[in-house]
Short mmCIF file of N, CA and C in Angstrom, two decimals:
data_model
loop_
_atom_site.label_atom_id
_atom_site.label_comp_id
_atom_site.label_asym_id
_atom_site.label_seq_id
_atom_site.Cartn_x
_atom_site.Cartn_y
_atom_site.Cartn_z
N UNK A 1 24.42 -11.38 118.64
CA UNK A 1 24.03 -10.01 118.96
C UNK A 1 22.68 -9.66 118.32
N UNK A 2 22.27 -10.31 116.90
CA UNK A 2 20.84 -9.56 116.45
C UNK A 2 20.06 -11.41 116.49
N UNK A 3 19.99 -11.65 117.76
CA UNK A 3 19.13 -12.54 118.00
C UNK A 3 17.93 -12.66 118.08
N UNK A 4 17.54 -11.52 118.40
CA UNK A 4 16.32 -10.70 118.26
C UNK A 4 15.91 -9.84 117.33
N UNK A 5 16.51 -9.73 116.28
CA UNK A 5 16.51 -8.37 115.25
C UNK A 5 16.08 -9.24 114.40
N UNK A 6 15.23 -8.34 113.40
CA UNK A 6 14.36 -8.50 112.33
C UNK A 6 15.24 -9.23 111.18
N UNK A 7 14.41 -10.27 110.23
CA UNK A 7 14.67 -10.56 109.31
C UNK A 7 15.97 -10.06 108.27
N UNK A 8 15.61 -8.45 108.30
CA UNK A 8 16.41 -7.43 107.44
C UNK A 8 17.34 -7.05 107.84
N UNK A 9 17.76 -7.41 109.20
CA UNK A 9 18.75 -6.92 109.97
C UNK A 9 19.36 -8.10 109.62
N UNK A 10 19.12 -9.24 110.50
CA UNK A 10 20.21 -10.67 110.47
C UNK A 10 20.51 -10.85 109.09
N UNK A 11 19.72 -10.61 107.86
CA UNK A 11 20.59 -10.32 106.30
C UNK A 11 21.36 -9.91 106.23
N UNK A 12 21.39 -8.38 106.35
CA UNK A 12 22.66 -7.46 106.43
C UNK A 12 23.77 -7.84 107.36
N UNK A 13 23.46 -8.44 108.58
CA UNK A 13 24.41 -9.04 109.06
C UNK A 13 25.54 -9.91 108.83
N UNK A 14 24.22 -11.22 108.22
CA UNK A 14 24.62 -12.42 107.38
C UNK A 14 25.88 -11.91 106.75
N UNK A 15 25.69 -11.39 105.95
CA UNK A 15 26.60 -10.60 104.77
C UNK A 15 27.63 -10.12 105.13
N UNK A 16 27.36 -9.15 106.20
CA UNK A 16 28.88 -8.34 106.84
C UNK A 16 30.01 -9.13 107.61
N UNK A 17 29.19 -10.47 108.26
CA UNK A 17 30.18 -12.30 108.37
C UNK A 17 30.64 -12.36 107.79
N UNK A 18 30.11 -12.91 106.44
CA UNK A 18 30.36 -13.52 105.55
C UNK A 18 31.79 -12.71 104.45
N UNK A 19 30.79 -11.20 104.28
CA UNK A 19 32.53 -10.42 103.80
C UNK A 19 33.78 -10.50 104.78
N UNK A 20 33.37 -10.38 105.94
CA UNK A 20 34.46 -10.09 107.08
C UNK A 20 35.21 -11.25 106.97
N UNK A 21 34.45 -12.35 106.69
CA UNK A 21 34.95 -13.85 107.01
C UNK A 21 36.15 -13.92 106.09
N UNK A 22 36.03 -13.33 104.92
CA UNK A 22 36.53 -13.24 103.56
C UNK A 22 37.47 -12.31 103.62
N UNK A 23 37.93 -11.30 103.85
CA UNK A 23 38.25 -10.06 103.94
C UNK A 23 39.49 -10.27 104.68
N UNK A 24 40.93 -9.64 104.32
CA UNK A 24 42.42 -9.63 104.70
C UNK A 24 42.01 -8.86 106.28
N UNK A 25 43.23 -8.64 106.80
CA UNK A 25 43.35 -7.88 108.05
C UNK A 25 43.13 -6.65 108.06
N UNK A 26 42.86 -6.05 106.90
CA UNK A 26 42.66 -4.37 106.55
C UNK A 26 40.94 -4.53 106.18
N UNK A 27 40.53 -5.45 106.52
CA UNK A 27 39.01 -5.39 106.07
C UNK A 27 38.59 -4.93 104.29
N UNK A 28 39.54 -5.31 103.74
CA UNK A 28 39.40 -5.47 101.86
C UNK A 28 39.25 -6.83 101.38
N UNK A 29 38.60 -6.85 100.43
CA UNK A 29 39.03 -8.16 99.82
C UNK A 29 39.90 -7.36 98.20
N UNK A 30 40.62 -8.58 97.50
CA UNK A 30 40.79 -8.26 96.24
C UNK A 30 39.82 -8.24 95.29
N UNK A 31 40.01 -8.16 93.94
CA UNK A 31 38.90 -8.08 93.13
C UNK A 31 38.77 -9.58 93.19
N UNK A 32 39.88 -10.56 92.47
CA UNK A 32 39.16 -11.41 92.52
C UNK A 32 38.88 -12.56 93.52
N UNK A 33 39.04 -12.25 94.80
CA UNK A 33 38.23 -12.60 95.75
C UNK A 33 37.06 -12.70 95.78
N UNK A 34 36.46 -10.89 95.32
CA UNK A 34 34.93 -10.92 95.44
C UNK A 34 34.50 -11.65 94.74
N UNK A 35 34.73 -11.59 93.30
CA UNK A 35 34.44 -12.45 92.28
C UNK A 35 33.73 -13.96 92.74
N UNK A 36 34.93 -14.61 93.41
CA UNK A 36 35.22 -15.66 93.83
C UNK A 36 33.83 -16.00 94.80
N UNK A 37 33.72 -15.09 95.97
CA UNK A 37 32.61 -14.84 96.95
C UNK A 37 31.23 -14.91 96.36
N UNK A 38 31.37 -14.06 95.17
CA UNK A 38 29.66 -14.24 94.73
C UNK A 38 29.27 -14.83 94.00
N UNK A 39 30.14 -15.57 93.46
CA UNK A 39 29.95 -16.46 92.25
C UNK A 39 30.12 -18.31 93.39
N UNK A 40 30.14 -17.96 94.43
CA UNK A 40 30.13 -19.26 95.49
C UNK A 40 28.89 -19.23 96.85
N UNK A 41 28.80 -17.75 96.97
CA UNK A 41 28.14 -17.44 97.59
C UNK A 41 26.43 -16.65 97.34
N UNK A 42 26.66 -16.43 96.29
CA UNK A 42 25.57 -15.59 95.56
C UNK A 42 24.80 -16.10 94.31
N UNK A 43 25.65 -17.72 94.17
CA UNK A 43 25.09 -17.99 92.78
C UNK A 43 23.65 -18.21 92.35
N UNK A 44 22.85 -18.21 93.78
CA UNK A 44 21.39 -18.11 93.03
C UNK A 44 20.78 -17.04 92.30
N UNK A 45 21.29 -15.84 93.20
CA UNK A 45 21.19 -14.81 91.85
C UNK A 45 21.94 -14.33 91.10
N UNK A 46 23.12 -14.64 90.59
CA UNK A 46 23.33 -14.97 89.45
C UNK A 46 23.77 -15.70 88.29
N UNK A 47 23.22 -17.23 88.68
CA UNK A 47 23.03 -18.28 87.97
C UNK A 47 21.70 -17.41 86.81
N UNK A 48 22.26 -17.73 85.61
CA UNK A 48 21.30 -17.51 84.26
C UNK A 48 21.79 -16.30 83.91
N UNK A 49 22.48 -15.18 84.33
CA UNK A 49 22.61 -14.06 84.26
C UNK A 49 23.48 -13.00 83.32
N UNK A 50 24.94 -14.63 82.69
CA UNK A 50 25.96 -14.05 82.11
C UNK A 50 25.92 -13.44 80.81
N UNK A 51 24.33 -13.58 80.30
CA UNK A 51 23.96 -12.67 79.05
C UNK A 51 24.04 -10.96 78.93
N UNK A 52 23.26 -10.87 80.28
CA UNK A 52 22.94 -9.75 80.38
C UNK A 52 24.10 -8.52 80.50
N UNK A 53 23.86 -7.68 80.00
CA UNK A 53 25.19 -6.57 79.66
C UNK A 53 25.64 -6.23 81.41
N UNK A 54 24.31 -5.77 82.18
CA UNK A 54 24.74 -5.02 83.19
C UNK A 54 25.69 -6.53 84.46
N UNK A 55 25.27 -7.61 83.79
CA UNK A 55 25.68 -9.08 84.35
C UNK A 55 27.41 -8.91 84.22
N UNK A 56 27.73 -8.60 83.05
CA UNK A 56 28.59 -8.65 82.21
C UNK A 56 29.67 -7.59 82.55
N UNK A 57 29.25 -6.41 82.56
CA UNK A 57 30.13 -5.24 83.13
C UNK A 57 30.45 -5.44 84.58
N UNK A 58 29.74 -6.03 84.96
CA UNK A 58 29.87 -6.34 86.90
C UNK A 58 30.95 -6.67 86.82
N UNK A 59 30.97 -8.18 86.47
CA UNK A 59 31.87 -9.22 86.46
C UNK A 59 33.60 -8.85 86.06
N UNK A 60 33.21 -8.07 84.61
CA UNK A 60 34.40 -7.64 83.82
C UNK A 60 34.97 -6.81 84.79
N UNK A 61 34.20 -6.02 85.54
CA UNK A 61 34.93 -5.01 86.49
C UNK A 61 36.12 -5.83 87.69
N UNK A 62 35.39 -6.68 88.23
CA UNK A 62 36.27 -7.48 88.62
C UNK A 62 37.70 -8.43 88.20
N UNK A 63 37.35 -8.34 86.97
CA UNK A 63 38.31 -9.17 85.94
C UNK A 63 39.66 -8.02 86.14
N UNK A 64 39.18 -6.94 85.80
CA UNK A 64 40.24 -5.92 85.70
C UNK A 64 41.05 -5.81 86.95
N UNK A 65 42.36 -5.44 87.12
CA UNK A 65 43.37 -5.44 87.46
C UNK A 65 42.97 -6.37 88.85
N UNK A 66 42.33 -7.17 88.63
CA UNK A 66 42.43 -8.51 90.04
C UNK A 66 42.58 -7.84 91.55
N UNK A 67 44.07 -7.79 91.48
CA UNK A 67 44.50 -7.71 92.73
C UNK A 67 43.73 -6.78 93.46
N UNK A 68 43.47 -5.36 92.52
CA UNK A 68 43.09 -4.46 93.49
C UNK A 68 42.41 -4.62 94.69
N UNK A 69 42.12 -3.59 95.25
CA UNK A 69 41.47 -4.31 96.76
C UNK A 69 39.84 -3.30 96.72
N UNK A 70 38.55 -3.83 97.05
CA UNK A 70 37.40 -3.29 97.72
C UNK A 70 36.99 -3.63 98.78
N UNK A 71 36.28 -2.47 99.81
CA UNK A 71 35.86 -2.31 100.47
C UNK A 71 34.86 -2.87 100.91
N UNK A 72 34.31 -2.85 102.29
CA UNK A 72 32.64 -3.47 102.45
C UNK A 72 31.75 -2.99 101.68
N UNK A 73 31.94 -1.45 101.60
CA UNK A 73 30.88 -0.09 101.14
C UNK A 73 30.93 -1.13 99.52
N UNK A 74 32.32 -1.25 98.61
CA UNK A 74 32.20 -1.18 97.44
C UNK A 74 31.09 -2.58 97.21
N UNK A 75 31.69 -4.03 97.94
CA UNK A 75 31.23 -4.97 97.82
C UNK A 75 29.50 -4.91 97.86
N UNK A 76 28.78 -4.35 98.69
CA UNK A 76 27.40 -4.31 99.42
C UNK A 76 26.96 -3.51 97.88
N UNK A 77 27.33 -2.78 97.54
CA UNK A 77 27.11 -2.06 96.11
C UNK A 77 27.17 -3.16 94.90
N UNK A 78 28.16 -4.22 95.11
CA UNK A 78 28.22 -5.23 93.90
C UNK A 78 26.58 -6.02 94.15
N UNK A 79 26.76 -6.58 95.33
CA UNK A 79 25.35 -7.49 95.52
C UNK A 79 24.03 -6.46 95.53
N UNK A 80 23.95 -5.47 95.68
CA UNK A 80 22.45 -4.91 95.57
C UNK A 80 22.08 -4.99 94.03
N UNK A 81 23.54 -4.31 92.77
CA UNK A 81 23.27 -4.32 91.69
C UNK A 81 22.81 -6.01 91.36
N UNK A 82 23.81 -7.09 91.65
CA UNK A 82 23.46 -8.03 91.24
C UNK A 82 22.15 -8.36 91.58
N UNK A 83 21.17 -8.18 92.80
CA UNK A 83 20.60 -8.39 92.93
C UNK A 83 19.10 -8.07 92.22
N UNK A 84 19.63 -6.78 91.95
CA UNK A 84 18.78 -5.90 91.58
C UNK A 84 18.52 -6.31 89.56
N UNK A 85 19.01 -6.67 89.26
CA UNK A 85 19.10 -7.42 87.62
C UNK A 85 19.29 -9.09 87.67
N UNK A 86 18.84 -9.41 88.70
CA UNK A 86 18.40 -10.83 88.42
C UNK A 86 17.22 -11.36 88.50
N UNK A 87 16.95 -12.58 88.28
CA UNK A 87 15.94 -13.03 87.37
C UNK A 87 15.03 -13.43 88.36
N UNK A 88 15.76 -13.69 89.75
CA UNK A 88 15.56 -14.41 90.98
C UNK A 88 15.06 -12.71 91.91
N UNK A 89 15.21 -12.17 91.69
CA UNK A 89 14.36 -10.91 92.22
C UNK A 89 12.63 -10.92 91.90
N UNK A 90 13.01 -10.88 90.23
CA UNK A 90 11.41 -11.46 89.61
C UNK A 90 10.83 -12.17 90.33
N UNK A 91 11.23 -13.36 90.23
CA UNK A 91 10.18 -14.53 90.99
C UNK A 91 10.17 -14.47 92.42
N UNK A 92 10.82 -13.77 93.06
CA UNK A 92 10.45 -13.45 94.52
C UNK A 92 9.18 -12.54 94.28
N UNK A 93 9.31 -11.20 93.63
CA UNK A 93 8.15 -10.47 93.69
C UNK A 93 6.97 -10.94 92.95
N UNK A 94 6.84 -12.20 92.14
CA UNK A 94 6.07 -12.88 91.55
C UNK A 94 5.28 -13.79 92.75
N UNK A 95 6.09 -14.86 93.24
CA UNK A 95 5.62 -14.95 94.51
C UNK A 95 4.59 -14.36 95.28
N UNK A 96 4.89 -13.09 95.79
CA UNK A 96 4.88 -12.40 96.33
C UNK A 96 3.07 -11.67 95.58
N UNK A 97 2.95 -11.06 94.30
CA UNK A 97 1.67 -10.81 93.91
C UNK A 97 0.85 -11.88 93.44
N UNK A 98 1.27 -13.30 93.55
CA UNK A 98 0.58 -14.50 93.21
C UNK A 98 0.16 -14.77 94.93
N UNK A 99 0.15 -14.37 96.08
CA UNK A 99 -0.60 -14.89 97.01
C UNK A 99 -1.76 -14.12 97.44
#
């Protein structure tokens, strides 16, 4: 369907597969599902990361009561933060003012 759609689109897409792919018949995953998902799926950004406090509270959040269940909305909120405090953001925008 976004065969034609921009870069930023087939991302967001990518992603909404990839949760869906993951995700029970009610469209949730558990906590530690997600866990599971981004730490298999996401590990480039956050490989190096388990120092960092806001690294740390992510994760722990997930630790807590497991089973519970999140949403697409909640999940898309886990990966922007992760994204957003990794190290691998840097060197993209490093990249990026080095050309």
């Amino acid at each position: 369907a976004l065969g034609k759609g921009s870069d930023l689109e087939k991302a967001f897409a990518t992603a909404a597969l990839v949760y869906n792919n993951h995700a029970d018949p009610e469209g949730k995953l558990s906590k530690s599902e997600a866990k599971s998902l981004l730490q298999s799926q996401f590990w480039h950004f956050i490989q190096g990361q388990e120092n960092k406090p806001k690294y740390q509270e992510i994760i722990s959040s997930l630790d807590e009561e497991s089973e519970n269940k999140i949403d697409f909305e909640d999940f898309m909120i886990l990966l922007v933060s992760l994204t957003l405090m990794s190290d691998l953001l840097q060197e993209i925008k490093n990249v990026k003012t080095s050309k």
